[in-house]
């Protein structure tokens, strides 16, 4: 019970104690581990405090933070910025976006509005090629939101900046509004009688949906049972329990259902995620077929390639291209005609009937895990590139949010809570995000959460690498010390991950540890705000 207080420790660090008092404190430190830890904490606080008080390392000098001019004067700088932003956004719209929409309309995109064209004709329909651009945009937007949130306290004129952004967004909405697609909410059912025609896209949400007429655009259906007997000139996007497509489709068919039955001609591609998929003999697909199902019966004709992830696949039809099949059981019937190569990876050997016509024998792929080539120079070069990418990411993260970076590093000292919380977040976050993606309202939130989740998983190694470097090099002041600790720690983690078997376990621990520390730091930042609101 003879420990010295914090004031005595501060005087000892500053060299302001008398000789007798200094000898007494030094003697006590040699035998007391608790006081040693307190003294180390006080020493680190002094280092960061001195660094924060240095004028040359301030983010913005105080002389520049003050707004020049008298109180109530006209903010000419913000008016000029607002006008420039408005002119730039108008130029972006008139010079790039509007001509692109006009060209898309001339190319045959007859959707009712821009949202339908972007989401249902781009990301979900045209082979998913534009999904990459949308993900890149969401990633940039997510990073921008994080930067704004971290720097919100540094902005003296946040309200004016928000006004500038609001006016810019408003300018993008000044274009002439296009006609919307026809939307129907069946109460409780919806039926399009034979002989009637919808001249635009048709969006239906009902208990039971039956389409006997023609749809000149796309058909988007959310229903328990869906039956399409009419002619759809565009594409079909179906979410339901049972989906039956009996009429011709000029475009693509995308189905998310428990059971899908296809008995007609599809001009382009078919993609289905279902419990059961049944393609009868009248079914004809002009492009490729991508399936994810438990039980699949393929009796129709596919002109393109076949990609199937199915527990049981029975093929008794024809495939003009190549086939790649992953599953547990593959049976090829006597009427099957396969024009391309068949590659199969499954739990059981494929069964091929004697009458089947195959262009080449079934190639059975073995389940072999790739092993790293330690004798190749390219392997080590890739490790160096990975280390460099993580180092650059860590430096940028520290430059953008140094205080938050320090909070995460301090939170990583609590190994047990960080590890447990990291395990919880690792499992629960993707589940919650995927559930949110099943609703139209929560789609953006779910995608943004998954993007932030991926960034957090990658950033975990940065925080733990900084922690490892600090343990080896000690605490330092300035950007150079942070970069040195980060470079050494990331290099050690990269080398440890190369250890066979144990490297993967250590990598998992690093991810859990860093992810939990990140969540603890975020909780620490939000806790004062919650307390103030209460």
XYZ file of C-alpha atoms in Angstrom:
534
model
C 0.000 0.000 0.000
C 3.058 2.311 -0.399
C 2.522 3.100 -4.102
C 3.199 6.661 -5.223
C 0.459 8.731 -6.880
C 0.288 9.972 -10.479
C 1.506 13.458 -9.594
C 4.659 12.006 -8.062
C 5.148 9.928 -11.208
C 4.795 13.004 -13.430
C 7.298 14.952 -11.318
C 9.679 11.988 -11.494
C 9.450 11.855 -15.289
C 10.047 15.602 -15.544
C 13.078 15.417 -13.184
C 11.543 17.823 -10.685
C 11.779 15.651 -7.574
C 14.438 16.186 -4.956
C 17.332 13.752 -4.799
C 15.914 11.787 -1.830
C 12.456 11.558 -3.396
C 13.905 10.488 -6.757
C 15.951 7.720 -5.138
C 12.909 6.540 -3.200
C 10.745 6.359 -6.333
C 13.490 4.582 -8.297
C 13.903 2.037 -5.508
C 10.168 1.420 -5.388
C 9.953 0.965 -9.181
C 12.577 -1.772 -9.121
C 10.262 -4.024 -7.081
C 6.698 -2.898 -7.997
C 5.271 -4.047 -11.343
C 2.030 -2.043 -10.929
C 3.841 1.252 -10.549
C 6.053 0.384 -13.520
C 2.969 0.012 -15.732
C 1.524 3.288 -14.430
C 4.817 5.069 -15.130
C 4.935 3.644 -18.680
C 1.383 4.881 -19.309
C 2.237 8.350 -18.015
C 5.352 8.420 -20.187
C 3.337 7.576 -23.345
C 0.752 10.213 -22.463
C 3.511 12.817 -22.144
C 4.942 11.826 -25.521
C 1.599 12.147 -27.343
C 0.748 15.350 -25.475
C 4.009 16.980 -26.476
C 3.490 15.900 -30.072
C -0.052 17.307 -30.095
C 1.104 20.675 -28.759
C 3.733 21.191 -31.437
C 2.610 23.894 -33.850
C 4.305 22.418 -36.921
C 2.289 19.184 -36.697
C -1.139 20.822 -36.409
C -3.631 19.859 -39.130
C -4.750 23.485 -39.488
C -3.024 26.494 -37.879
C -5.198 28.595 -35.614
C -4.555 31.679 -37.760
C -6.160 29.972 -40.750
C -9.047 28.435 -38.818
C -10.594 31.848 -38.120
C -12.898 33.123 -40.856
C -11.713 36.547 -42.050
C -14.106 39.448 -42.221
C -16.620 40.978 -39.903
C -19.464 39.117 -38.274
C -22.423 38.815 -40.597
C -20.360 39.521 -43.724
C -21.308 37.807 -46.956
C -19.422 34.469 -47.311
C -18.145 35.138 -50.833
C -15.876 32.104 -50.712
C -18.769 29.725 -50.112
C -20.902 31.445 -52.731
C -18.112 30.982 -55.269
C -17.680 27.341 -54.237
C -21.418 26.767 -54.520
C -21.550 28.313 -57.970
C -18.533 26.335 -59.160
C -19.991 23.084 -57.829
C -23.325 23.797 -59.518
C -21.634 24.551 -62.826
C -19.495 21.427 -62.586
C -22.439 19.169 -61.802
C -24.502 20.685 -64.601
C -21.602 20.107 -66.995
C -21.316 16.501 -65.793
C -25.005 15.946 -66.393
C -25.276 17.670 -69.767
C -21.949 16.419 -71.107
C -21.830 12.815 -69.898
C -24.903 11.403 -68.173
C -27.652 12.796 -70.414
C -25.938 11.779 -73.710
C -25.291 8.318 -72.268
C -28.972 7.872 -71.391
C -29.958 9.056 -74.877
C -27.596 6.566 -76.516
C -28.893 3.776 -74.281
C -32.475 4.600 -75.299
C -31.527 4.542 -78.980
C -29.803 1.172 -78.451
C -33.076 -0.438 -77.345
C -33.220 0.093 -73.583
C -36.950 0.808 -73.287
C -37.249 0.733 -69.510
C -39.672 3.121 -67.881
C -37.228 4.985 -65.638
C -33.535 5.265 -64.810
C -33.713 3.156 -61.645
C -35.283 0.248 -63.499
C -32.616 0.495 -66.207
C -29.710 0.606 -63.754
C -30.787 -2.093 -61.321
C -32.844 -4.525 -63.358
C -31.399 -4.064 -66.845
C -27.787 -3.544 -65.803
C -26.756 -5.263 -62.610
C -29.267 -8.110 -62.650
C -29.779 -8.694 -66.341
C -26.995 -8.073 -68.801
C -24.747 -10.843 -67.565
C -23.877 -8.927 -64.363
C -21.131 -7.039 -66.222
C -21.989 -3.643 -64.738
C -22.065 -4.954 -61.180
C -18.339 -4.226 -60.862
C -18.850 -0.521 -61.584
C -21.677 -0.319 -59.067
C -19.569 -2.010 -56.380
C -16.674 0.375 -57.074
C -19.023 3.343 -56.745
C -20.445 2.009 -53.473
C -16.924 1.412 -52.147
C -15.878 5.001 -52.930
C -19.103 6.315 -51.402
C -18.570 4.242 -48.267
C -15.010 5.508 -47.834
C -16.263 9.051 -48.339
C -18.921 8.628 -45.655
C -16.326 7.302 -43.215
C -13.982 10.228 -43.932
C -16.799 12.729 -43.445
C -17.763 11.117 -40.146
C -14.177 11.130 -38.880
C -13.519 14.725 -39.913
C -16.882 16.187 -38.903
C -15.412 17.899 -35.819
C -12.754 19.662 -37.900
C -15.244 21.320 -40.197
C -16.248 24.742 -38.960
C -18.815 25.206 -41.697
C -20.390 21.762 -41.899
C -23.878 23.176 -42.507
C -22.680 25.179 -45.523
C -20.878 22.124 -46.919
C -24.087 20.134 -46.545
C -25.960 22.857 -48.419
C -23.436 22.700 -51.256
C -23.867 18.929 -51.524
C -27.661 19.212 -51.354
C -27.767 21.797 -54.155
C -25.480 19.624 -56.275
C -27.718 16.608 -55.832
C -30.758 18.741 -56.629
C -29.192 19.794 -59.944
C -28.949 16.167 -60.970
C -32.710 15.840 -60.616
C -33.580 18.764 -62.909
C -33.847 16.575 -66.005
C -37.205 15.748 -67.470
C -38.790 12.866 -65.583
C -39.393 9.721 -67.556
C -42.511 7.615 -67.415
C -42.443 4.927 -64.734
C -43.048 1.236 -65.230
C -46.502 -0.203 -64.604
C -46.643 -1.355 -60.986
C -49.430 -3.593 -59.689
C -50.131 -4.747 -56.132
C -52.520 -7.665 -56.352
C -55.137 -7.880 -53.603
C -54.382 -10.660 -53.098
C -53.851 -11.990 -56.648
C -52.929 -10.508 -60.013
C -53.869 -11.762 -63.480
C -53.017 -10.346 -66.896
C -55.695 -11.824 -69.192
C -54.890 -13.293 -72.589
C -55.118 -10.767 -75.393
C -54.008 -7.821 -73.276
C -50.584 -6.247 -73.698
C -48.463 -4.134 -71.370
C -46.466 -1.609 -73.415
C -43.779 -1.055 -70.774
C -42.200 -2.932 -67.884
C -44.523 -4.778 -65.526
C -43.765 -4.979 -61.796
C -46.099 -7.181 -59.735
C -46.272 -7.914 -56.002
C -49.082 -10.317 -55.099
C -49.918 -13.614 -53.431
C -50.506 -15.419 -56.754
C -49.506 -14.038 -60.152
C -50.655 -15.269 -63.556
C -49.562 -13.638 -66.812
C -51.471 -14.864 -69.876
C -51.063 -11.694 -71.938
C -47.989 -10.122 -73.486
C -45.421 -7.853 -71.813
C -43.549 -5.551 -74.166
C -40.804 -4.806 -71.593
C -39.464 -6.661 -68.582
C -41.465 -8.652 -66.061
C -40.509 -8.315 -62.391
C -42.569 -10.428 -59.984
C -42.603 -10.898 -56.208
C -45.165 -13.613 -55.479
C -45.704 -16.990 -53.858
C -46.734 -18.701 -57.107
C -45.872 -17.312 -60.534
C -47.196 -18.644 -63.844
C -46.177 -17.010 -67.122
C -48.066 -18.242 -70.193
C -47.816 -15.100 -72.326
C -45.024 -13.643 -74.412
C -42.423 -11.543 -72.561
C -40.390 -9.431 -74.976
C -37.880 -8.417 -72.320
C -36.499 -10.306 -69.330
C -38.060 -12.052 -66.348
C -36.904 -11.506 -62.767
C -38.948 -13.734 -60.467
C -38.903 -14.081 -56.672
C -41.345 -16.725 -55.489
C -42.023 -20.156 -54.099
C -43.110 -21.758 -57.393
C -42.219 -20.301 -60.781
C -43.620 -21.749 -64.026
C -42.482 -20.254 -67.322
C -44.614 -21.677 -70.142
C -44.520 -18.792 -72.625
C -41.685 -17.533 -74.838
C -39.152 -15.072 -73.406
C -37.005 -12.988 -75.737
C -34.506 -11.950 -73.071
C -33.166 -13.594 -69.907
C -34.783 -15.487 -67.059
C -33.499 -14.891 -63.509
C -35.367 -16.851 -60.842
C -34.955 -17.100 -57.071
C -37.495 -19.709 -55.982
C -38.106 -22.997 -54.293
C -39.132 -24.673 -57.561
C -38.591 -23.519 -61.146
C -40.261 -25.143 -64.139
C -39.214 -24.067 -67.632
C -41.278 -25.281 -70.619
C -40.690 -22.641 -73.278
C -38.076 -20.853 -75.345
C -35.664 -18.375 -73.756
C -33.798 -16.187 -76.203
C -30.773 -15.426 -74.024
C -29.631 -16.836 -70.671
C -31.132 -18.583 -67.656
C -29.944 -18.162 -64.071
C -31.743 -19.920 -61.226
C -31.205 -20.417 -57.509
C -33.823 -22.876 -56.329
C -34.515 -26.084 -54.447
C -35.737 -27.848 -57.606
C -35.167 -26.957 -61.268
C -37.038 -28.763 -64.048
C -36.327 -28.017 -67.715
C -38.745 -30.086 -69.778
C -38.208 -31.255 -73.352
C -39.894 -28.196 -74.980
C -37.464 -25.860 -73.160
C -34.936 -24.108 -75.413
C -32.260 -21.718 -74.125
C -30.343 -19.661 -76.671
C -27.476 -18.735 -74.328
C -25.967 -20.173 -71.162
C -27.577 -21.773 -68.117
C -26.314 -21.119 -64.575
C -27.940 -23.176 -61.835
C -27.667 -23.463 -58.093
C -30.090 -26.139 -56.903
C -30.456 -29.320 -54.920
C -32.281 -31.413 -57.558
C -32.069 -30.558 -61.265
C -33.712 -32.263 -64.236
C -32.349 -31.086 -67.587
C -34.354 -32.509 -70.505
C -34.445 -29.478 -72.824
C -31.841 -27.942 -75.089
C -29.115 -25.454 -74.115
C -27.235 -23.855 -76.997
C -24.516 -22.370 -74.831
C -22.576 -23.525 -71.781
C -23.857 -25.093 -68.579
C -22.621 -24.150 -65.103
C -24.360 -26.141 -62.379
C -23.913 -26.325 -58.629
C -26.359 -29.085 -57.736
C -26.577 -31.959 -55.317
C -28.217 -34.190 -57.957
C -28.202 -33.451 -61.690
C -30.000 -35.611 -64.261
C -29.106 -34.710 -67.868
C -31.262 -36.199 -70.578
C -31.285 -33.243 -72.980
C -28.655 -31.510 -75.101
C -25.939 -28.957 -74.340
C -24.172 -27.285 -77.240
C -21.253 -25.849 -75.261
C -19.101 -26.935 -72.335
C -20.416 -28.128 -68.984
C -18.905 -27.477 -65.554
C -20.734 -29.339 -62.793
C -20.151 -29.377 -59.029
C -22.300 -31.656 -56.910
C -22.750 -35.043 -55.310
C -24.365 -37.052 -58.107
C -24.380 -36.772 -61.917
C -26.518 -39.003 -64.131
C -26.429 -38.664 -67.937
C -29.414 -40.338 -69.619
C -29.605 -42.229 -72.938
C -31.078 -39.233 -74.829
C -28.383 -36.794 -73.758
C -26.304 -34.979 -76.395
C -23.308 -33.028 -75.104
C -21.369 -31.139 -77.761
C -18.599 -29.706 -75.586
C -16.360 -30.808 -72.755
C -17.844 -32.076 -69.476
C -15.923 -31.321 -66.284
C -17.361 -32.760 -63.088
C -16.318 -32.505 -59.453
C -18.466 -34.429 -56.997
C -18.726 -36.920 -54.214
C -19.687 -39.883 -56.437
C -18.567 -41.129 -59.808
C -20.769 -39.970 -62.729
C -23.218 -42.453 -64.264
C -23.414 -42.347 -68.078
C -26.083 -44.334 -69.950
C -25.085 -46.398 -72.980
C -27.093 -44.354 -75.486
C -25.700 -40.942 -74.500
C -23.855 -39.009 -77.203
C -20.827 -37.238 -75.732
C -18.243 -35.285 -77.680
C -15.607 -36.285 -75.090
C -15.500 -38.435 -71.965
C -16.465 -36.913 -68.653
C -13.427 -35.329 -66.999
C -13.577 -35.968 -63.275
C -11.796 -33.248 -61.318
C -10.042 -34.308 -58.148
C -10.427 -32.293 -54.961
C -6.818 -31.094 -54.576
C -5.875 -28.135 -52.458
C -3.271 -25.885 -54.058
C 0.058 -25.842 -52.233
C 2.393 -22.832 -52.294
C 5.556 -23.127 -54.359
C 8.235 -22.142 -51.847
C 10.977 -22.653 -54.435
C 9.559 -20.052 -56.816
C 10.801 -16.460 -56.735
C 7.362 -15.289 -57.860
C 5.846 -16.616 -54.621
C 8.100 -14.437 -52.487
C 7.602 -11.460 -54.797
C 3.850 -11.751 -54.262
C 4.425 -11.798 -50.512
C 6.457 -8.593 -50.767
C 3.693 -6.961 -52.822
C 1.080 -8.030 -50.284
C 3.205 -6.604 -47.464
C 3.653 -3.327 -49.355
C -0.081 -3.024 -50.071
C -0.929 -3.520 -46.395
C 1.742 -0.971 -45.389
C 0.397 1.672 -47.786
C -3.141 1.018 -46.567
C -2.026 1.412 -42.949
C -0.191 4.675 -43.671
C -3.242 6.123 -45.432
C -5.481 5.032 -42.585
C -3.183 6.688 -40.057
C -2.983 9.879 -42.140
C -6.772 10.127 -42.476
C -7.693 9.328 -38.852
C -4.689 9.363 -36.496
C -6.783 9.649 -33.330
C -9.025 6.750 -34.301
C -5.953 4.727 -35.295
C -4.535 5.275 -31.797
C -7.866 4.278 -30.214
C -7.889 0.958 -32.065
C -4.265 0.330 -31.106
C -5.059 0.966 -27.436
C -8.119 -1.284 -27.645
C -5.962 -4.104 -29.018
C -4.218 -4.288 -25.639
C -7.342 -6.043 -24.330
C -6.655 -9.355 -26.023
C -9.448 -11.450 -24.468
C -12.386 -9.080 -25.028
C -11.121 -8.207 -28.511
C -10.856 -11.851 -29.518
C -14.338 -12.756 -28.274
C -15.999 -9.694 -29.764
C -14.166 -10.250 -33.045
C -15.531 -13.795 -33.294
C -19.064 -12.521 -32.718
C -18.760 -9.769 -35.324
C -17.086 -12.111 -37.828
C -20.089 -14.456 -37.800
C -23.025 -12.139 -37.143
C -22.229 -9.263 -39.525
C -22.452 -11.124 -42.884
C -25.597 -12.943 -41.754
C -27.330 -9.676 -40.857
C -26.153 -7.989 -44.074
C -27.382 -10.848 -46.280
C -30.771 -10.827 -44.543
C -31.014 -7.072 -45.160
C -30.227 -7.574 -48.857
C -33.383 -9.648 -49.322
C -35.480 -6.478 -49.031
C -35.435 -3.624 -51.531
C -35.227 -1.040 -48.740
C -32.313 -2.754 -47.024
C -30.396 -3.644 -50.196
C -28.177 -0.561 -50.048
C -27.581 -0.976 -46.326
C -26.697 -4.642 -46.756
C -24.258 -4.018 -49.612
C -22.615 -1.117 -47.756
C -22.303 -3.294 -44.643
C -20.630 -6.079 -46.613
C -18.189 -3.590 -48.154
C -17.311 -2.123 -44.762
C -17.016 -5.674 -43.419
C -14.431 -6.531 -46.073
C -12.468 -3.338 -45.366
C -12.507 -4.117 -41.626
C -11.217 -7.658 -42.200
C -8.314 -6.312 -44.256
C -7.590 -3.506 -41.776
C -7.354 -5.943 -38.842
C -3.800 -6.924 -39.792
C -2.767 -3.256 -39.848
C -3.780 -2.612 -36.245
C -2.244 -5.845 -34.957
C 0.912 -5.203 -36.981
C 1.229 -1.788 -35.327
C 0.743 -3.433 -31.942
C 3.457 -6.035 -32.634
C 5.845 -3.331 -33.859
C 5.254 -1.261 -30.730
C 6.083 -4.220 -28.519
C 9.406 -4.635 -30.309
C 10.435 -1.028 -31.003
C 8.668 0.736 -28.158
C 6.576 3.891 -28.214
C 7.779 6.732 -30.400
C 6.713 10.160 -31.585
C 5.989 11.250 -35.131
C 4.955 9.702 -38.386
C 8.328 8.003 -38.928
C 8.014 5.978 -35.726
C 4.504 4.853 -36.687
C 5.618 3.767 -40.158
C 8.602 1.882 -38.716
C 6.443 -0.005 -36.219
C 3.839 -0.732 -38.873
C 6.387 -1.997 -41.414
C 8.097 -4.297 -38.907
C 4.851 -5.659 -37.487
C 3.302 -6.380 -40.899
C 6.501 -8.090 -42.050
C 6.473 -10.350 -38.993
C 2.813 -11.242 -39.520
C 3.462 -11.968 -43.203
C 6.361 -14.310 -42.356
C 4.410 -16.077 -39.614
C 1.540 -16.788 -42.017
C 3.936 -18.772 -44.228
C 4.302 -21.442 -41.513
C 2.426 -24.585 -42.640
C -0.780 -25.362 -40.703
C -0.031 -22.910 -37.880
C 0.031 -19.915 -40.258
C -3.696 -20.159 -41.008
C -4.569 -20.392 -37.327
C -2.401 -17.374 -36.527
C -3.970 -15.465 -39.405
C -7.448 -16.204 -38.033
C -6.418 -15.020 -34.567
C -5.016 -11.804 -36.058
C -8.289 -11.131 -37.892
C -10.417 -11.799 -34.795
C -8.119 -9.737 -32.586
C -7.993 -6.731 -34.901
C -11.701 -6.876 -35.725
C -12.634 -6.923 -32.039
C -10.288 -4.017 -31.274
C -11.859 -2.027 -34.113
C -15.358 -2.587 -32.712
C -14.208 -1.617 -29.197
C -12.737 1.637 -30.541
C -15.948 2.457 -32.425
C -17.974 1.750 -29.277
C -15.706 4.061 -27.307
C -16.266 6.823 -29.858
C -20.043 6.434 -29.875
C -20.517 6.016 -26.122
C -20.111 9.747 -25.230
C -22.669 10.670 -27.906
C -25.198 8.171 -26.546
C -24.617 9.468 -23.023
C -25.131 13.078 -24.164
C -28.387 12.176 -25.915
C -29.624 10.382 -22.814
